[in-house]
mmCIF file of C-alpha atoms in Angstrom:
data_model
loop_
_atom_site.group_PDB
_atom_site.id
_atom_site.type_symbol
_atom_site.label_atom_id
_atom_site.label_comp_id
_atom_site.label_asym_id
_atom_site.label_seq_id
_atom_site.Cartn_x
_atom_site.Cartn_y
_atom_site.Cartn_z
ATOM 1 C CA MET P 1 -81.316 -7.801 24.917
ATOM 2 C CA ALA P 2 -81.444 -5.164 27.641
ATOM 3 C CA PHE P 3 -78.928 -7.146 29.657
ATOM 4 C CA LEU P 4 -76.594 -7.656 26.692
ATOM 5 C CA GLY P 5 -76.764 -3.967 25.768
ATOM 6 C CA THR P 6 -75.969 -2.757 29.279
ATOM 7 C CA PHE P 7 -73.313 -5.445 29.788
ATOM 8 C CA PHE P 8 -71.577 -3.964 26.750
ATOM 9 C CA THR P 9 -71.623 -0.498 28.337
ATOM 10 C CA LEU P 10 -70.171 -1.980 31.524
ATOM 11 C CA SER P 11 -67.406 -3.714 29.550
ATOM 12 C CA VAL P 12 -66.344 -0.503 27.839
ATOM 13 C CA THR P 13 -66.163 1.221 31.232
ATOM 14 C CA ALA P 14 -63.787 -1.539 32.334
ATOM 15 C CA LEU P 15 -61.653 -0.922 29.244
ATOM 16 C CA GLY P 16 -61.382 2.734 30.219
ATOM 17 C CA ALA P 17 -60.409 1.794 33.759
ATOM 18 C CA LEU P 18 -57.576 -0.360 32.356
ATOM 19 C CA ASN P 19 -55.679 2.850 31.648
ATOM 20 C CA VAL P 20 -54.772 2.921 35.326
ATOM 21 C CA PHE P 21 -52.140 0.248 34.562
ATOM 22 C CA LEU P 22 -50.539 2.433 31.894
ATOM 23 C CA VAL P 23 -49.561 5.327 34.165
ATOM 24 C CA LYS P 24 -46.790 5.535 36.720
ATOM 25 C CA ARG P 25 -47.505 5.199 40.420
ATOM 26 C CA ASN P 26 -45.956 8.603 41.217
ATOM 27 C CA MET P 27 -47.953 10.950 39.070
ATOM 28 C CA THR P 28 -46.825 14.551 38.776
ATOM 29 C CA GLY P 29 -48.910 17.415 40.066
ATOM 30 C CA ASP P 30 -49.507 18.627 36.524
ATOM 31 C CA PHE P 31 -50.815 15.211 35.448
ATOM 32 C CA GLN P 32 -53.149 14.973 38.434
ATOM 33 C CA CYS P 33 -54.547 18.444 37.779
ATOM 34 C CA ALA P 34 -54.987 17.618 34.101
ATOM 35 C CA MET P 35 -56.847 14.398 34.949
ATOM 36 C CA LEU P 36 -59.093 16.156 37.474
ATOM 37 C CA GLY P 37 -59.887 18.790 34.862
ATOM 38 C CA PHE P 38 -60.494 16.039 32.294
ATOM 39 C CA ALA P 39 -62.904 14.276 34.660
ATOM 40 C CA GLY P 40 -64.715 17.567 35.256
ATOM 41 C CA GLY P 41 -65.045 18.221 31.535
ATOM 42 C CA VAL P 42 -66.392 14.725 30.902
ATOM 43 C CA MET P 43 -68.961 15.105 33.670
ATOM 44 C CA VAL P 44 -70.195 18.564 32.635
ATOM 45 C CA SER P 45 -70.512 17.502 29.012
ATOM 46 C CA ALA P 46 -72.348 14.305 29.956
ATOM 47 C CA SER P 47 -74.646 16.290 32.249
ATOM 48 C CA VAL P 48 -75.678 18.616 29.444
ATOM 49 C CA TRP P 49 -75.781 16.377 26.359
ATOM 50 C CA SER P 50 -76.688 13.007 27.887
ATOM 51 C CA LEU P 51 -78.855 14.059 30.820
ATOM 52 C CA LEU P 52 -80.361 17.570 30.945
ATOM 53 C CA ILE P 53 -81.252 17.996 27.271
ATOM 54 C CA PRO P 54 -82.827 14.502 26.976
ATOM 55 C CA ALA P 55 -84.638 15.108 30.286
ATOM 56 C CA LEU P 56 -86.191 18.314 28.946
ATOM 57 C CA GLU P 57 -87.152 16.651 25.668
ATOM 58 C CA ARG P 58 -88.715 13.572 27.270
ATOM 59 C CA SER P 59 -90.537 15.660 29.830
ATOM 60 C CA GLU P 60 -92.110 17.774 27.089
ATOM 61 C CA GLU P 61 -93.071 14.649 25.134
ATOM 62 C CA ALA P 62 -94.810 13.318 28.240
ATOM 63 C CA GLY P 63 -96.813 16.533 28.621
ATOM 64 C CA GLN P 64 -95.002 17.551 31.810
ATOM 65 C CA VAL P 65 -93.828 21.031 32.820
ATOM 66 C CA SER P 66 -90.291 20.316 31.674
ATOM 67 C CA TRP P 67 -88.432 23.118 33.439
ATOM 68 C CA LEU P 68 -90.141 22.325 36.739
ATOM 69 C CA VAL P 69 -89.454 18.583 36.590
ATOM 70 C CA VAL P 70 -85.831 19.047 35.568
ATOM 71 C CA SER P 71 -85.188 21.781 38.132
ATOM 72 C CA PHE P 72 -86.656 19.672 40.919
ATOM 73 C CA GLY P 73 -84.598 16.663 39.876
ATOM 74 C CA PHE P 74 -81.430 18.736 39.580
ATOM 75 C CA VAL P 75 -81.768 20.119 43.122
ATOM 76 C CA ALA P 76 -82.678 16.656 44.422
ATOM 77 C CA GLY P 77 -79.473 15.331 42.883
ATOM 78 C CA VAL P 78 -77.401 17.921 44.722
ATOM 79 C CA LEU P 79 -79.079 17.117 48.044
ATOM 80 C CA LEU P 80 -78.708 13.394 47.414
ATOM 81 C CA LEU P 81 -74.982 13.726 46.873
ATOM 82 C CA LEU P 82 -74.609 15.868 49.978
ATOM 83 C CA GLY P 83 -76.172 13.077 51.996
ATOM 84 C CA GLY P 84 -74.094 10.436 50.262
ATOM 85 C CA ASP P 85 -70.906 12.396 50.862
ATOM 86 C CA TRP P 86 -71.702 12.688 54.558
ATOM 87 C CA ILE P 87 -72.221 8.928 54.804
ATOM 88 C CA VAL P 88 -68.960 8.210 52.992
ATOM 89 C CA LYS P 89 -66.962 10.573 55.193
ATOM 90 C CA ASN P 90 -68.461 9.432 58.485
ATOM 91 C CA LYS P 91 -68.962 5.714 57.868
ATOM 92 C CA PHE P 92 -66.837 4.453 55.006
ATOM 93 C CA ASN P 93 -63.524 6.163 55.747
ATOM 94 C CA LYS P 94 -63.448 4.877 59.330
ATOM 95 C CA LYS P 95 -63.287 1.319 58.013
ATOM 96 C CA ASN P 96 -61.181 1.928 54.915
ATOM 97 C CA ARG P 97 -57.405 1.686 55.185
ATOM 98 C CA VAL P 98 -56.951 3.987 52.221
ATOM 99 C CA SER P 99 -57.754 7.595 52.978
ATOM 100 C CA LEU P 100 -59.369 8.956 49.841
ATOM 101 C CA LYS P 101 -59.648 12.629 49.057
ATOM 102 C CA SER P 102 -63.105 14.146 49.155
ATOM 103 C CA HIS P 103 -63.185 14.832 45.434
ATOM 104 C CA THR P 104 -62.352 11.202 44.657
ATOM 105 C CA GLU P 105 -65.118 9.824 46.853
ATOM 106 C CA MET P 106 -67.671 12.172 45.365
ATOM 107 C CA LEU P 107 -66.451 11.478 41.833
ATOM 108 C CA VAL P 108 -67.031 7.730 42.233
ATOM 109 C CA LEU P 109 -70.452 8.300 43.791
ATOM 110 C CA ALA P 110 -71.563 10.797 41.140
ATOM 111 C CA VAL P 111 -70.418 8.697 38.179
ATOM 112 C CA THR P 112 -72.147 5.645 39.648
ATOM 113 C CA LEU P 113 -75.405 7.575 40.145
ATOM 114 C CA HIS P 114 -75.132 8.992 36.637
ATOM 115 C CA ASN P 115 -74.859 5.477 35.206
ATOM 116 C CA ILE P 116 -78.253 4.493 36.648
ATOM 117 C CA PRO P 117 -80.425 6.534 34.228
ATOM 118 C CA GLU P 118 -78.119 5.601 31.337
ATOM 119 C CA GLY P 119 -78.724 1.912 32.034
ATOM 120 C CA MET P 120 -82.437 2.571 32.346
ATOM 121 C CA ALA P 121 -82.470 4.403 29.022
ATOM 122 C CA VAL P 122 -80.904 1.398 27.268
ATOM 123 C CA GLY P 123 -83.334 -0.993 28.966
ATOM 124 C CA LEU P 124 -86.348 1.094 27.974
ATOM 125 C CA ALA P 125 -85.095 1.359 24.384
ATOM 126 C CA PHE P 126 -84.919 -2.420 24.050
ATOM 127 C CA ALA P 127 -88.295 -2.800 25.762
ATOM 128 C CA LEU P 128 -89.801 -0.412 23.213
ATOM 129 C CA ALA P 129 -88.222 -2.392 20.384
ATOM 130 C CA ALA P 130 -89.597 -5.653 21.824
ATOM 131 C CA GLY P 131 -93.069 -4.129 21.995
ATOM 132 C CA SER P 132 -93.032 -3.338 18.255
ATOM 133 C CA PRO P 133 -91.087 -6.173 16.584
ATOM 134 C CA ALA P 134 -92.328 -5.156 13.147
ATOM 135 C CA ASP P 135 -90.489 -1.828 13.396
ATOM 136 C CA SER P 136 -86.827 -2.741 12.844
ATOM 137 C CA SER P 137 -85.772 0.889 13.287
ATOM 138 C CA LEU P 138 -86.574 0.680 17.000
ATOM 139 C CA LEU P 139 -84.166 -2.226 17.491
ATOM 140 C CA SER P 140 -81.506 -0.442 15.461
ATOM 141 C CA GLY P 141 -82.016 2.650 17.581
ATOM 142 C CA ALA P 142 -81.677 0.665 20.808
ATOM 143 C CA ILE P 143 -78.446 -0.932 19.596
ATOM 144 C CA ALA P 144 -77.102 2.472 18.534
ATOM 145 C CA LEU P 145 -77.990 3.910 21.949
ATOM 146 C CA ALA P 146 -76.154 1.085 23.741
ATOM 147 C CA LEU P 147 -73.151 1.567 21.470
ATOM 148 C CA GLY P 148 -73.113 5.320 22.030
ATOM 149 C CA ILE P 149 -73.434 5.137 25.808
ATOM 150 C CA GLY P 150 -70.851 2.357 25.935
ATOM 151 C CA ILE P 151 -68.237 4.380 24.085
ATOM 152 C CA GLN P 152 -69.046 7.404 26.250
ATOM 153 C CA ASN P 153 -68.295 5.252 29.294
ATOM 154 C CA TYR P 154 -64.685 4.720 28.218
ATOM 155 C CA PRO P 155 -63.387 8.114 29.406
ATOM 156 C CA GLU P 156 -65.540 7.807 32.528
ATOM 157 C CA GLY P 157 -63.812 4.564 33.516
ATOM 158 C CA THR P 158 -60.478 6.326 33.119
ATOM 159 C CA ALA P 159 -61.648 9.393 35.016
ATOM 160 C CA VAL P 160 -62.654 7.252 38.014
ATOM 161 C CA ALA P 161 -59.707 4.826 38.159
ATOM 162 C CA LEU P 162 -56.830 7.293 37.819
ATOM 163 C CA PRO P 163 -57.778 9.580 40.753
ATOM 164 C CA LEU P 164 -58.188 6.490 42.950
ATOM 165 C CA ALA P 165 -54.656 5.373 42.100
ATOM 166 C CA ALA P 166 -53.381 8.902 42.654
ATOM 167 C CA ASP P 167 -54.805 8.783 46.192
ATOM 168 C CA GLY P 168 -52.646 5.741 46.955
ATOM 169 C CA MET P 169 -55.042 2.916 46.174
ATOM 170 C CA LYS P 170 -53.555 -0.205 44.565
ATOM 171 C CA LYS P 171 -54.009 -0.203 40.810
ATOM 172 C CA ARG P 172 -55.917 -3.489 40.776
ATOM 173 C CA ARG P 173 -58.430 -2.156 43.260
ATOM 174 C CA ALA P 174 -58.681 1.180 41.423
ATOM 175 C CA PHE P 175 -59.386 -0.729 38.206
ATOM 176 C CA LEU P 176 -62.039 -2.824 39.919
ATOM 177 C CA ILE P 177 -63.839 0.188 41.398
ATOM 178 C CA GLY P 178 -63.560 2.093 38.121
ATOM 179 C CA SER P 179 -65.125 -0.857 36.308
ATOM 180 C CA LEU P 180 -67.834 -1.460 38.902
ATOM 181 C CA SER P 181 -68.936 2.179 38.775
ATOM 182 C CA ALA P 182 -70.997 1.042 35.771
ATOM 183 C CA VAL P 183 -72.285 -2.231 37.234
ATOM 184 C CA VAL P 184 -75.540 -0.424 38.046
ATOM 185 C CA GLU P 185 -76.270 -0.170 34.317
ATOM 186 C CA PRO P 186 -77.130 -3.863 33.741
ATOM 187 C CA VAL P 187 -79.051 -3.970 37.034
ATOM 188 C CA PHE P 188 -81.225 -0.942 36.326
ATOM 189 C CA GLY P 189 -81.359 -1.616 32.579
ATOM 190 C CA VAL P 190 -83.003 -4.997 33.072
ATOM 191 C CA MET P 191 -85.221 -3.567 35.812
ATOM 192 C CA ALA P 192 -86.353 -0.726 33.548
ATOM 193 C CA ALA P 193 -87.109 -3.158 30.719
ATOM 194 C CA ALA P 194 -89.212 -5.301 33.068
ATOM 195 C CA LEU P 195 -91.103 -2.266 34.380
ATOM 196 C CA SER P 196 -91.180 -0.337 31.096
ATOM 197 C CA GLY P 197 -94.917 0.254 31.276
ATOM 198 C CA THR P 198 -94.747 2.260 34.493
ATOM 199 C CA ILE P 199 -91.233 3.713 34.739
ATOM 200 C CA SER P 200 -90.799 5.599 31.458
ATOM 201 C CA CYS P 201 -92.639 8.700 32.731
ATOM 202 C CA LEU P 202 -90.057 9.035 35.518
ATOM 203 C CA MET P 203 -87.030 9.061 33.222
ATOM 204 C CA PRO P 204 -86.821 12.891 33.005
ATOM 205 C CA LEU P 205 -86.607 13.025 36.799
ATOM 206 C CA PHE P 206 -83.918 10.321 36.990
ATOM 207 C CA LEU P 207 -81.867 12.021 34.281
ATOM 208 C CA SER P 208 -81.981 15.429 35.964
ATOM 209 C CA VAL P 209 -81.111 13.965 39.384
ATOM 210 C CA ALA P 210 -77.989 12.422 37.873
ATOM 211 C CA ALA P 211 -77.081 15.744 36.246
ATOM 212 C CA GLY P 212 -77.391 17.536 39.589
ATOM 213 C CA THR P 213 -74.998 15.118 41.272
ATOM 214 C CA MET P 214 -72.376 15.484 38.556
ATOM 215 C CA ILE P 215 -72.458 19.277 38.309
ATOM 216 C CA TYR P 216 -72.195 19.535 42.093
ATOM 217 C CA VAL P 217 -69.058 17.406 42.158
ATOM 218 C CA VAL P 218 -67.426 19.400 39.375
ATOM 219 C CA VAL P 219 -68.079 22.796 40.947
ATOM 220 C CA GLN P 220 -67.514 21.806 44.573
ATOM 221 C CA GLU P 221 -64.506 19.516 44.233
ATOM 222 C CA LEU P 222 -62.953 18.871 40.829
ATOM 223 C CA ILE P 223 -62.407 22.382 39.489
ATOM 224 C CA PRO P 224 -60.920 23.758 42.746
ATOM 225 C CA GLU P 225 -58.626 20.707 43.031
ATOM 226 C CA ALA P 226 -57.593 20.967 39.379
ATOM 227 C CA HIS P 227 -56.500 24.571 39.968
ATOM 228 C CA MET P 228 -54.448 23.874 43.088
ATOM 229 C CA GLY P 229 -50.773 24.826 43.242
ATOM 230 C CA GLY P 230 -50.881 27.446 40.522
ATOM 231 C CA ARG P 231 -51.750 24.910 37.822
ATOM 232 C CA GLU P 232 -54.878 26.666 36.549
ATOM 233 C CA THR P 233 -53.864 26.394 32.883
ATOM 234 C CA VAL P 234 -53.196 22.650 33.053
ATOM 235 C CA GLY P 235 -56.479 21.971 34.855
ATOM 236 C CA THR P 236 -58.449 24.142 32.446
ATOM 237 C CA PHE P 237 -56.845 22.483 29.427
ATOM 238 C CA GLY P 238 -57.776 19.059 30.822
ATOM 239 C CA PHE P 239 -61.354 20.271 31.355
ATOM 240 C CA VAL P 240 -61.647 21.508 27.765
ATOM 241 C CA VAL P 241 -60.274 18.244 26.346
ATOM 242 C CA GLY P 242 -62.627 16.152 28.495
ATOM 243 C CA PHE P 243 -65.634 18.287 27.592
ATOM 244 C CA LEU P 244 -64.927 18.169 23.855
ATOM 245 C CA ILE P 245 -64.300 14.411 23.772
ATOM 246 C CA MET P 246 -67.515 13.684 25.644
ATOM 247 C CA MET P 247 -69.538 16.155 23.548
ATOM 248 C CA ILE P 248 -68.271 14.654 20.309
ATOM 249 C CA LEU P 249 -69.098 11.130 21.489
ATOM 250 C CA ASP P 250 -72.553 12.211 22.666
ATOM 251 C CA VAL P 251 -73.496 14.060 19.490
ATOM 252 C CA ALA P 252 -71.776 11.845 16.925
ATOM 253 C CA LEU P 253 -73.020 8.572 18.409
ATOM 254 C CA GLY P 254 -76.479 9.758 19.375
ATOM 255 C CA GLY P 255 -75.970 8.932 23.081
ATOM 256 C CA ASP P 256 -78.503 11.541 24.151
#
């Protein structure tokens, strides 16, 4: 059940990445800025509603010092992405024929890292339901969580694939990478379900680490790029739309 739930979330990410085939190869500057702003809005909203708030709540439920755990994880996420960005720039780009912009590389890395705790959350939810088969509400809750996270992944698939195509990558490859950004969800979802007895106490830390990576990318790369060339209004409008869509999906579908 954990595998099926997380495979669904992966599939919806792939559906979002399919949007790369619906846009023209030569995207205008306004469209690129709007999409960068949209990606930033999606990531900030997901960081708050899907990661930081649940991390605080779960940490308190576990009897931990919530602000300390979440703050440590948040900073660790920033440092982790700094290290990952250095590796990508110094190792990956030397072998890659397509020269990707810094914000695109970091966007893919951050979204992929953010999908790890989401997959784990789905896996743990199904493990909890399996441990109490008499309580049907737990299974319903796990299914609802998988549905909510899956639908949230749709704009994320789009937000990853379109910048890759804008950087000159072939659309098929951009679609593949956009889809595979969520492949970690089934892997870590099944792993979390198998290790549910020992890993649940670490979920607040994993959630806050993912939030740190996403906020860093937005502030360091996406917002400045979205405001390049005097297109501040377009980039800001894209950010607002992305934030609202993700917030509505998070709250309405119970993805947090």
